[in-house]
XYZ file of C-alpha atoms in Angstrom:
692
model
C -33.779 -15.060 -1.923
C -34.356 -15.372 1.777
C -35.949 -12.505 3.578
C -33.857 -10.733 6.213
C -35.788 -10.537 9.461
C -36.025 -7.164 11.158
C -34.693 -7.120 14.698
C -36.847 -6.968 17.817
C -34.482 -5.538 20.378
C -34.930 -6.206 24.070
C -31.864 -4.331 25.304
C -32.034 -0.744 26.483
C -30.362 0.502 23.269
C -30.919 -0.374 19.630
C -28.764 -3.008 18.003
C -26.298 -1.345 15.654
C -27.451 -1.584 12.080
C -25.347 -3.255 9.418
C -25.275 -1.939 5.850
C -26.299 -4.784 3.556
C -28.290 -5.133 0.344
C -28.243 -1.367 -0.122
C -29.965 -0.542 3.183
C -29.344 -0.266 6.919
C -30.660 -3.336 8.737
C -30.350 -4.515 12.363
C -29.839 -8.144 13.254
C -32.248 -9.977 15.521
C -31.699 -10.940 19.152
C -29.965 -9.021 21.905
C -26.553 -9.156 20.276
C -23.156 -8.503 21.845
C -23.115 -5.523 24.235
C -20.585 -2.766 23.530
C -19.133 -0.502 26.221
C -17.227 2.764 26.451
C -13.629 1.645 27.085
C -12.937 4.719 29.247
C -16.061 4.950 31.428
C -17.488 1.454 31.132
C -20.862 2.874 30.047
C -23.093 0.833 27.752
C -23.130 2.068 24.136
C -25.162 -0.396 22.075
C -25.283 -3.997 20.960
C -24.165 -5.653 17.728
C -25.791 -8.575 15.970
C -25.956 -10.126 12.501
C -28.364 -12.838 13.579
C -30.969 -13.508 10.902
C -28.870 -12.272 7.992
C -28.830 -14.396 4.845
C -25.097 -14.368 4.047
C -25.579 -16.063 0.675
C -27.856 -13.231 -0.420
C -25.391 -10.644 0.845
C -22.582 -12.248 -1.161
C -24.744 -12.473 -4.270
C -25.659 -8.799 -3.972
C -21.964 -7.851 -3.858
C -21.218 -9.985 -6.911
C -24.148 -8.919 -9.078
C -24.339 -5.249 -8.090
C -20.982 -4.113 -6.770
C -18.663 -6.248 -8.858
C -20.554 -5.626 -12.083
C -20.452 -1.849 -11.571
C -16.802 -1.597 -10.496
C -15.504 -3.904 -13.234
C -16.984 -1.595 -15.888
C -15.120 1.423 -14.497
C -11.562 2.308 -15.460
C -8.715 2.623 -12.980
C -8.939 6.390 -13.422
C -12.626 6.401 -12.505
C -12.115 4.120 -9.514
C -9.216 6.256 -8.314
C -11.400 9.350 -8.462
C -14.015 7.534 -6.356
C -11.373 7.031 -3.652
C -10.309 10.661 -3.834
C -13.927 11.814 -3.544
C -14.480 9.545 -0.533
C -11.372 10.880 1.204
C -12.410 14.490 0.663
C -15.934 13.709 1.854
C -14.811 11.988 5.069
C -12.563 14.904 6.000
C -15.691 16.937 6.677
C -16.630 14.733 9.643
C -13.372 14.530 11.581
C -14.691 16.126 14.839
C -17.544 13.628 15.044
C -15.257 10.660 14.322
C -12.699 11.806 16.898
C -15.438 12.051 19.535
C -16.495 8.470 18.878
C -12.879 7.304 18.760
C -12.267 8.545 22.313
C -14.845 5.975 23.473
C -12.554 3.213 22.204
C -9.879 4.396 24.640
C -7.841 6.165 21.959
C -6.104 9.491 22.578
C -6.069 12.241 19.975
C -2.721 10.967 18.651
C -4.075 7.402 18.516
C -7.202 8.586 16.738
C -5.179 10.594 14.228
C -3.366 7.431 13.142
C -6.631 5.512 12.892
C -8.907 8.103 11.278
C -6.718 10.460 9.287
C -4.221 7.705 8.576
C -7.043 5.682 7.071
C -8.251 8.613 4.982
C -4.655 9.150 3.893
C -4.669 5.609 2.497
C -7.627 6.534 0.306
C -5.681 9.524 -1.032
C -2.567 7.412 -1.633
C -4.387 4.759 -3.622
C -6.353 7.403 -5.488
C -3.055 8.897 -6.673
C -1.840 5.504 -7.917
C -4.385 5.741 -10.733
C -1.847 7.909 -12.562
C 0.413 4.880 -12.912
C -2.353 2.747 -14.366
C -4.032 2.633 -17.777
C -7.331 4.335 -18.532
C -8.928 0.899 -18.802
C -10.906 -1.442 -16.522
C -8.034 -3.948 -16.733
C -4.247 -3.800 -16.610
C -1.826 -4.969 -19.335
C 1.004 -5.867 -16.987
C 4.731 -5.702 -17.584
C 6.437 -5.982 -20.930
C 5.420 -7.805 -24.081
C 7.347 -10.874 -25.233
C 7.922 -11.502 -28.924
C 7.670 -15.279 -29.345
C 8.326 -15.637 -33.077
C 11.269 -14.661 -35.289
C 8.926 -13.193 -37.907
C 7.336 -10.975 -35.221
C 3.862 -12.384 -35.891
C 3.434 -14.214 -32.565
C 3.792 -12.655 -29.142
C 2.658 -12.866 -25.530
C 1.623 -10.460 -22.782
C 0.196 -10.623 -19.278
C -3.187 -9.165 -18.432
C -4.659 -8.518 -14.979
C -8.459 -8.654 -14.744
C -10.560 -7.771 -11.663
C -11.808 -10.970 -10.078
C -15.541 -11.584 -10.347
C -15.947 -12.087 -6.620
C -15.927 -10.205 -3.330
C -13.217 -8.974 -0.970
C -14.127 -10.042 2.570
C -12.232 -8.073 5.215
C -12.275 -9.424 8.777
C -10.531 -6.757 10.816
C -8.992 -6.407 14.280
C -10.243 -4.164 17.087
C -7.206 -1.922 17.361
C -7.918 0.248 14.290
C -11.664 0.437 13.542
C -11.191 3.028 10.765
C -7.706 2.477 9.330
C -8.242 -1.271 9.267
C -11.197 -0.823 6.935
C -9.991 2.049 4.755
C -6.484 0.692 4.104
C -8.012 -2.506 2.732
C -10.986 -1.216 0.748
C -8.794 1.399 -0.959
C -6.948 -1.451 -2.645
C -9.887 -3.648 -3.653
C -11.967 -0.729 -4.974
C -9.104 0.539 -7.136
C -8.693 -3.038 -8.382
C -12.393 -3.173 -9.292
C -13.714 -5.575 -6.627
C -16.456 -4.877 -4.020
C -15.969 -5.433 -0.281
C -17.834 -6.841 2.686
C -16.242 -5.429 5.837
C -16.556 -7.195 9.191
C -14.853 -5.022 11.837
C -14.057 -6.387 15.280
C -17.311 -6.109 17.187
C -15.895 -4.263 20.214
C -15.349 -1.023 18.239
C -17.643 -1.524 15.268
C -19.719 1.545 16.193
C -16.830 3.734 15.006
C -16.493 1.802 11.741
C -20.246 2.099 11.270
C -20.090 5.895 11.650
C -17.554 6.108 8.819
C -19.584 3.831 6.560
C -22.733 5.872 7.227
C -21.026 8.956 5.837
C -19.690 6.987 2.876
C -23.133 5.623 2.074
C -24.797 9.027 2.429
C -22.320 10.508 -0.049
C -23.618 8.229 -2.858
C -20.071 8.139 -4.227
C -19.714 4.369 -4.421
C -21.938 2.295 -6.719
C -24.533 -0.009 -5.129
C -23.002 -3.149 -3.698
C -19.428 -1.834 -3.711
C -19.336 -1.786 0.111
C -21.307 -3.694 2.740
C -20.761 -3.671 6.518
C -21.442 -6.379 9.089
C -21.667 -5.178 12.708
C -21.453 -8.432 14.623
C -20.530 -12.008 13.797
C -19.538 -13.300 10.350
C -22.065 -16.104 10.828
C -21.786 -18.552 7.942
C -20.394 -15.935 5.536
C -17.219 -17.896 4.819
C -19.260 -20.928 3.786
C -20.471 -18.904 0.787
C -17.092 -18.106 -0.798
C -15.726 -19.387 -4.085
C -12.478 -19.169 -6.065
C -13.154 -15.606 -7.265
C -13.341 -14.238 -3.714
C -10.505 -12.893 -1.578
C -10.400 -12.939 2.226
C -8.180 -10.781 4.402
C -7.939 -11.419 8.118
C -6.254 -9.409 10.859
C -6.205 -10.933 14.348
C -4.812 -13.841 16.316
C -3.056 -16.727 14.590
C -5.381 -19.166 16.374
C -8.520 -17.527 14.975
C -6.903 -17.011 11.582
C -5.991 -20.692 11.259
C -9.503 -21.696 12.258
C -11.014 -19.451 9.578
C -8.447 -20.422 6.949
C -9.417 -24.084 7.259
C -13.113 -23.428 6.612
C -14.093 -26.198 4.149
C -15.353 -23.785 1.470
C -12.043 -21.891 1.581
C -9.953 -25.060 1.289
C -12.125 -26.762 -1.322
C -12.418 -23.694 -3.569
C -8.788 -22.612 -3.125
C -9.905 -19.161 -1.967
C -7.168 -16.553 -1.533
C -6.717 -15.966 2.218
C -4.335 -13.228 3.401
C -3.612 -13.238 7.123
C -1.949 -10.735 9.400
C -1.542 -12.452 12.748
C 0.496 -12.483 15.976
C 3.827 -10.741 15.621
C 6.601 -10.557 18.210
C 8.247 -7.503 16.646
C 11.754 -6.572 17.785
C 13.795 -3.380 18.040
C 17.581 -3.714 18.255
C 20.047 -1.171 19.652
C 23.307 -1.380 17.731
C 26.607 -2.024 19.558
C 27.911 1.277 18.220
C 25.257 3.399 19.984
C 26.296 4.996 23.271
C 24.400 7.163 25.800
C 24.431 10.780 24.641
C 24.352 9.898 20.955
C 21.275 11.022 18.960
C 20.597 7.367 18.141
C 20.354 6.531 21.853
C 17.667 9.138 22.387
C 15.844 7.978 19.242
C 15.864 4.414 20.569
C 14.375 5.349 23.952
C 11.777 7.578 22.338
C 10.770 4.885 19.842
C 10.360 2.226 22.538
C 8.192 4.506 24.673
C 6.050 5.462 21.689
C 5.574 1.857 20.640
C 4.601 0.792 24.156
C 2.116 3.593 24.775
C 0.624 4.622 21.399
C -2.838 3.077 21.088
C -2.144 1.650 24.572
C 0.224 -0.825 22.945
C -2.590 -2.337 20.846
C -0.788 -2.368 17.527
C 0.105 -5.412 15.487
C 3.375 -3.645 14.701
C 4.125 -2.763 18.338
C 7.553 -3.501 19.826
C 7.320 -6.657 21.956
C 11.044 -7.485 22.249
C 13.750 -4.920 23.009
C 17.260 -6.190 22.218
C 20.161 -4.315 23.787
C 23.928 -4.992 24.011
C 24.626 -6.798 27.284
C 26.812 -4.007 28.655
C 24.128 -1.340 28.114
C 21.018 -3.066 29.426
C 21.041 -1.342 32.831
C 21.305 2.107 31.258
C 18.565 1.324 28.749
C 16.266 -0.052 31.454
C 16.760 3.116 33.490
C 16.036 5.455 30.568
C 12.984 3.540 29.290
C 11.528 3.413 32.803
C 12.077 7.136 33.199
C 10.387 7.837 29.866
C 7.413 5.631 30.746
C 7.006 7.331 34.121
C 6.460 10.634 32.295
C 3.527 9.220 30.323
C 0.217 10.458 31.729
C -2.570 7.871 31.540
C -6.287 8.575 31.690
C -9.244 10.131 29.923
C -8.276 10.584 26.259
C -10.266 13.823 26.169
C -7.880 15.445 28.665
C -5.205 17.496 26.929
C -2.411 16.208 29.185
C -3.192 12.514 28.721
C -0.811 10.629 26.437
C -2.092 7.071 26.890
C -5.723 6.034 27.062
C -7.245 2.661 27.825
C -7.360 -0.710 26.172
C -10.346 -1.403 23.887
C -12.263 -3.102 26.700
C -12.040 -5.076 29.919
C -12.027 -8.358 28.021
C -8.883 -7.230 26.207
C -7.313 -6.127 29.511
C -7.953 -9.510 31.123
C -6.385 -11.256 28.147
C -3.279 -9.035 28.259
C -2.766 -9.675 31.977
C -3.201 -13.397 31.439
C -0.454 -13.365 28.814
C 1.793 -11.247 31.048
C 1.548 -13.931 33.744
C 2.783 -16.476 31.221
C 5.691 -14.204 30.254
C 6.613 -13.775 33.925
C 7.455 -17.471 34.130
C 10.837 -16.612 32.609
C 10.975 -12.801 32.956
C 10.750 -10.233 35.738
C 8.713 -7.047 35.932
C 11.071 -4.045 36.096
C 8.578 -1.216 35.518
C 4.837 -0.851 36.075
C 2.175 -2.432 38.252
C -0.044 -5.396 37.414
C -2.826 -4.409 39.781
C -3.065 -0.633 39.906
C -2.595 2.359 37.639
C -2.770 6.070 38.312
C -5.097 7.827 35.881
C -6.071 11.417 35.189
C -9.696 12.516 34.914
C -10.998 8.946 34.875
C -11.993 6.007 37.069
C -9.289 3.361 36.842
C -11.713 0.594 37.817
C -14.542 1.626 35.470
C -12.387 1.822 32.346
C -10.000 -0.661 30.771
C -6.863 1.111 31.994
C -3.559 -0.547 32.755
C -0.021 0.480 33.520
C 2.720 0.168 30.908
C 4.689 -2.955 31.815
C 8.388 -3.334 31.051
C 9.665 -6.869 31.563
C 13.248 -8.111 31.523
C 14.425 -11.496 30.359
C 18.094 -12.255 31.035
C 18.286 -15.468 29.030
C 16.362 -14.961 25.761
C 18.119 -17.866 24.020
C 16.479 -20.320 26.409
C 13.124 -18.642 27.117
C 10.596 -19.783 24.510
C 7.699 -17.858 26.097
C 9.084 -14.438 25.226
C 9.278 -15.385 21.542
C 5.867 -17.067 21.378
C 3.442 -15.141 23.598
C 2.169 -11.700 22.632
C 0.622 -9.552 25.353
C -1.355 -7.230 23.081
C -1.117 -4.091 25.178
C 1.470 -1.699 26.654
C 3.870 -4.561 27.356
C 7.397 -5.178 26.110
C 10.359 -7.272 27.223
C 13.957 -6.085 27.510
C 16.667 -8.658 26.731
C 20.475 -8.666 26.255
C 22.590 -9.865 23.340
C 26.356 -10.380 22.967
C 26.965 -9.665 19.270
C 25.003 -8.812 16.153
C 24.811 -12.412 14.979
C 23.186 -13.363 18.276
C 20.770 -10.427 18.043
C 19.729 -11.560 14.575
C 19.259 -15.115 15.865
C 17.098 -13.900 18.755
C 14.834 -11.893 16.448
C 14.355 -15.030 14.321
C 13.139 -16.986 17.353
C 9.892 -15.063 16.941
C 9.323 -17.192 13.804
C 8.346 -14.267 11.613
C 7.225 -10.722 12.326
C 5.647 -7.741 10.605
C 8.476 -5.339 11.358
C 11.835 -4.959 13.037
C 13.971 -1.901 13.704
C 17.734 -1.559 13.939
C 18.943 1.648 15.587
C 22.535 2.306 14.557
C 24.885 4.931 13.179
C 26.946 2.239 11.451
C 26.188 1.470 7.794
C 27.982 -1.880 8.146
C 25.795 -2.853 11.124
C 22.664 -1.827 9.237
C 23.623 -3.819 6.156
C 24.553 -6.940 8.114
C 21.338 -6.782 10.117
C 19.084 -6.375 7.079
C 20.787 -9.174 5.137
C 20.836 -11.451 8.185
C 17.345 -10.800 9.568
C 15.432 -9.844 6.421
C 14.076 -13.336 5.753
C 12.080 -13.240 9.001
C 10.547 -9.759 8.874
C 8.121 -8.087 6.492
C 9.655 -4.641 6.957
C 12.861 -3.295 8.528
C 13.372 0.282 9.681
C 16.970 1.523 9.852
C 16.805 4.374 12.357
C 19.582 6.898 12.841
C 20.137 10.619 13.287
C 19.847 11.334 9.564
C 16.246 10.159 9.271
C 15.363 10.810 12.908
C 13.002 13.702 12.264
C 11.364 12.538 9.061
C 10.955 8.798 9.625
C 7.407 7.550 10.211
C 8.399 5.128 12.948
C 8.715 1.441 13.675
C 4.982 0.856 13.904
C 3.674 2.769 10.894
C 2.797 0.747 7.772
C 2.777 2.899 4.640
C 0.446 2.548 1.633
C 3.246 2.246 -0.916
C 5.124 -0.466 1.009
C 3.943 -3.975 1.792
C 2.466 -4.566 5.237
C 2.745 -8.187 6.313
C 5.308 -10.716 7.348
C 6.370 -14.356 7.076
C 5.659 -17.253 9.400
C 3.890 -16.393 12.645
C 2.962 -12.968 11.237
C 0.622 -14.637 8.765
C 2.634 -15.019 5.598
C 0.570 -12.442 3.708
C 0.834 -8.836 2.667
C -1.402 -5.796 2.389
C -1.080 -2.466 0.565
C 2.332 -2.338 -1.148
C 1.320 0.222 -3.760
C 0.465 -1.365 -7.088
C 1.435 -4.803 -5.744
C -1.644 -4.765 -3.522
C -4.011 -4.638 -6.487
C -2.756 -7.962 -7.752
C -4.341 -9.798 -4.804
C -7.765 -8.896 -6.220
C -6.977 -9.525 -9.878
C -6.470 -12.617 -12.015
C -3.298 -12.712 -14.094
C -3.804 -14.351 -17.464
C -1.164 -14.839 -20.156
C -2.400 -13.715 -23.584
C -0.818 -15.107 -26.755
C -1.487 -14.156 -30.351
C -0.507 -11.817 -33.162
C 0.475 -8.190 -32.429
C -2.770 -7.060 -34.100
C -4.898 -9.310 -31.896
C -3.122 -8.298 -28.705
C -3.449 -4.634 -29.627
C -7.198 -5.117 -30.021
C -7.575 -7.075 -26.778
C -5.318 -4.956 -24.571
C -6.262 -1.587 -26.104
C -2.571 -0.695 -26.137
C -0.584 -0.676 -29.367
C 1.844 -3.593 -29.538
C 5.056 -3.305 -31.518
C 4.723 -5.130 -34.833
C 0.980 -4.576 -35.181
C -0.442 -2.901 -38.287
C -0.975 0.782 -37.698
C -3.833 3.027 -38.745
C -2.452 5.411 -41.338
C -2.792 9.004 -40.150
C -4.457 11.245 -42.750
C -3.965 14.292 -40.528
C -0.870 14.879 -38.419
C -1.621 13.314 -34.989
C -0.500 16.482 -33.203
C -3.360 18.351 -34.854
C -5.922 16.090 -33.203
C -7.596 16.546 -29.858
C -7.345 13.851 -27.204
C -10.758 12.346 -28.031
C -9.983 12.196 -31.750
C -6.824 10.120 -31.464
C -7.148 6.376 -31.992
C -4.952 3.649 -30.517
C -2.665 2.458 -33.329
C -2.910 5.690 -35.317
C 0.448 5.887 -37.054
C 2.651 8.232 -39.025
C 5.774 7.325 -41.034
C 8.064 10.328 -41.219
C 10.471 11.443 -43.959
C 14.150 10.598 -43.485
C 17.114 12.608 -42.285
C 20.769 11.782 -42.957
C 23.302 11.698 -40.128
C 26.462 13.560 -41.208
C 29.814 13.975 -39.432
C 29.077 17.701 -39.167
C 25.794 16.983 -37.347
C 27.595 14.719 -34.876
C 30.335 17.324 -34.284
C 27.782 20.101 -33.814
C 25.783 18.061 -31.302
C 28.955 17.236 -29.372
C 29.789 20.945 -29.141
C 26.217 21.920 -28.244
C 25.739 19.250 -25.583
C 29.308 19.119 -24.277
C 29.289 15.347 -24.832
C 32.724 14.703 -26.328
C 32.806 11.022 -25.459
C 35.581 9.389 -27.502
C 33.147 7.400 -29.686
C 31.624 10.627 -31.013
C 34.964 12.074 -32.231
C 36.229 11.694 -35.801
C 39.893 11.277 -34.939
C 39.508 8.451 -32.392
C 41.470 5.241 -32.907
C 38.610 2.746 -32.668
C 40.801 -0.346 -32.347
C 39.681 -2.377 -29.306
C 36.339 -0.549 -29.021
C 32.823 -1.640 -29.931
C 32.755 0.770 -32.887
C 34.454 0.971 -36.273
C 34.163 4.745 -36.761
C 32.615 7.910 -35.348
C 29.150 7.095 -33.986
C 26.140 9.357 -33.517
C 25.009 10.276 -30.004
C 21.875 8.418 -28.919
C 20.326 11.703 -27.823
C 21.137 13.212 -31.211
C 19.065 10.434 -32.781
C 16.205 11.139 -30.376
C 16.410 14.886 -31.025
C 16.403 14.399 -34.785
C 13.493 11.980 -34.420
C 11.543 14.637 -32.537
C 12.242 17.025 -35.387
C 10.786 14.462 -37.777
C 7.552 13.737 -35.901
C 6.785 17.064 -34.224
C 4.424 19.420 -36.062
C 5.785 22.813 -35.051
C 4.367 25.312 -37.503
C 1.327 26.489 -35.543
C -0.405 26.027 -32.209
C -2.107 22.644 -31.887
C -3.816 20.538 -29.184
C -0.471 19.260 -27.878
C 0.129 21.296 -24.722
C 3.561 20.016 -23.717
C 6.042 17.153 -23.694
C 5.328 15.208 -20.509
C 8.390 12.966 -20.490
C 9.874 9.666 -21.611
C 8.793 6.361 -20.089
C 11.445 4.211 -21.718
C 14.295 4.723 -24.153
C 16.704 2.238 -25.720
C 19.352 2.558 -28.448
C 19.651 -0.789 -30.181
C 22.226 -0.283 -32.963
C 25.140 2.137 -33.546
C 24.518 4.752 -36.240
C 27.469 5.892 -38.326
C 27.816 8.947 -40.595
C 25.899 8.953 -43.881
C 23.123 6.764 -42.421
C 19.557 7.894 -43.074
C 16.942 7.431 -40.368
C 13.184 7.822 -40.176
C 10.553 7.324 -37.483
C 7.445 5.189 -37.167
C 5.319 7.208 -34.769
C 2.302 5.418 -33.238
C -0.387 6.284 -30.674
C 0.238 3.616 -28.039
C -2.029 4.517 -25.112
C -4.330 7.280 -23.853
C -4.965 8.245 -20.217
C -7.567 10.862 -19.368
C -6.797 13.406 -16.658
C -9.214 15.242 -14.423
C -9.163 18.983 -13.830
C -7.570 20.075 -10.560
C -9.275 23.448 -10.810
C -12.424 24.411 -12.745
C -10.340 26.809 -14.836
C -7.842 24.117 -15.871
C -7.604 23.069 -19.500
C -9.333 19.713 -20.088
C -6.598 17.292 -21.131
C -5.186 13.787 -21.178
C -1.835 12.038 -21.487
C -0.997 10.292 -24.753
C 1.811 7.738 -24.944
C 3.519 7.471 -28.346
C 5.682 4.598 -29.502
C 8.687 6.075 -31.289
C 10.516 3.516 -33.435
C 13.734 4.898 -34.981
C 14.628 2.975 -38.146
C 17.699 3.177 -40.398
C 17.981 2.837 -44.193
C 18.407 -0.949 -43.887
C 14.983 -1.036 -42.197
C 16.521 -2.094 -38.871
C 15.532 -0.627 -35.529
C 18.199 1.681 -34.113
C 16.241 2.968 -31.147
C 12.865 2.818 -29.426
C 11.160 5.108 -26.957
C 7.798 5.834 -25.365
C 7.183 9.581 -25.440
C 4.398 11.219 -23.414
C 2.541 14.338 -24.442
C -0.187 16.264 -22.690
C -3.010 16.801 -25.180
C -5.978 19.148 -24.973
C -9.508 17.757 -25.066
C -12.154 19.233 -27.314
């Protein structure tokens, strides 16, 4: 193991420390200088020079991966919840640092509290997952007629590392939205934030480390360059990248990534579009929503959002009115010091970013004209326009988008957007596709037909589509807001990958393996009872056992009950379900039945009467619900039925309050069987069971 050399810093401030190998260590050399985006003042420098990346990777694999893989989804989810609650204590400090990146309070809220919200969201997903370190996925498949051979899919945490290379626009959200997924999946992370704002990411990680919530090696932070990190990856690792397509392609073709077939998820350039429907007229609520959304997308985070609106598509006969209203809205946006209560747009992340934006604007102006804003000057409040990375919002107009390739290929990553006309919806859809893939598009319309046609026509080229109208106007989260439970990514130019997406996101960090064998073997491997496996005969009624006492596969065969015409009639009267098939006097010719048939819910109710122990209080606290229910065969009068009742799965629950009853959820497989020994119905019943 190579020794990591301590830094000897020659600059006037210390080099920011990275968190590696379980300690805070500064790289050697002067590093890259970091500046306050608002005042231009020097903050610190960042360097990873001298770091042994192979050792860092090995530490994540041997320490972090080993620890997380042993934990269950429930335990990992509780780690995320604990982290979120812990970070909420330090919001004032994080906001203060965020202002130095040029972010306003609203910008910082999205970055900081939005990121913490992702931790909460993924923590809550544990309730949909088993109380195991791995995930039996989907349904089982019986592969033999004698029911002795079957198959199932199993997801296992990969034995590698999640490497997150993040963009500069969201120093906090960019990290937290990604690590929430890999930690819940059971994989450690090495986070490499964009250097320009890594001091804010570092502040968050410092609080996370100090909390001692995560196991050693579960999270490491690199403040500075990735160095040769990507040369150390293998097939068990996963890389996520957010940034330019040029840089992403360069990283993706690293020999170690190509040779080892390493999973590489990219979120890159995206020329996102918003479309105003033909049906929307000035004065309609949808018109106002459109103008408001465009202004927000141009000015929030100073336009530095991968989901920001870059192309504004408007019906040809409304473009003058839209240009007027957007310009008016932009003119009311106060720019300046993010700490000032009246300021609504801060600065770009730095002067380097500003120079790059202006360079790209010049390229766009080859086929467009500037209709709002100033390339050279900007009026700011409580700030020095020349010291900080401030710039005016710029609204461009392109009158011939079908023959202007620049506007569909060049992204000015700042408060810049281009207005363009379209003649009909088909043309609008075609224009959005010229961007060759985007993260998100929005259609603003009051017409359901327009919305449907747009989604079906444009959906292949966008990762997400927002349909915005008056009905969801107040509650919608906006064009530019990715949500934890929905995928964030897009095809083509946008990178072709996806992030978050609820449970889907976990699968990027897990290996799916198909398991084949007997029901008994799969029950033992998956730790979930599989239909057809031999049960464990219950000597005591399962409802008399506490959560800890119940065993997977513990099984009870109930006595029988006979279905009579009187029972069917009584249930019809009690429930009000007088469907023709449940009546004695129905002429059944031409139907699926030969005589009066029992209600499916009557069978389930009678089954509950057979397996429920109701004579005295017991550890079962309540019926929690039904996961799945199928009726597989009609049951006619004078048929006897019984139930095979089996403990299928157990999921522990944590207390929400100290005074809560300690408990867990037990899933029971309920197999309803008739007197010919054929299955007539199957269900998974959930009960809440007290712990000892």
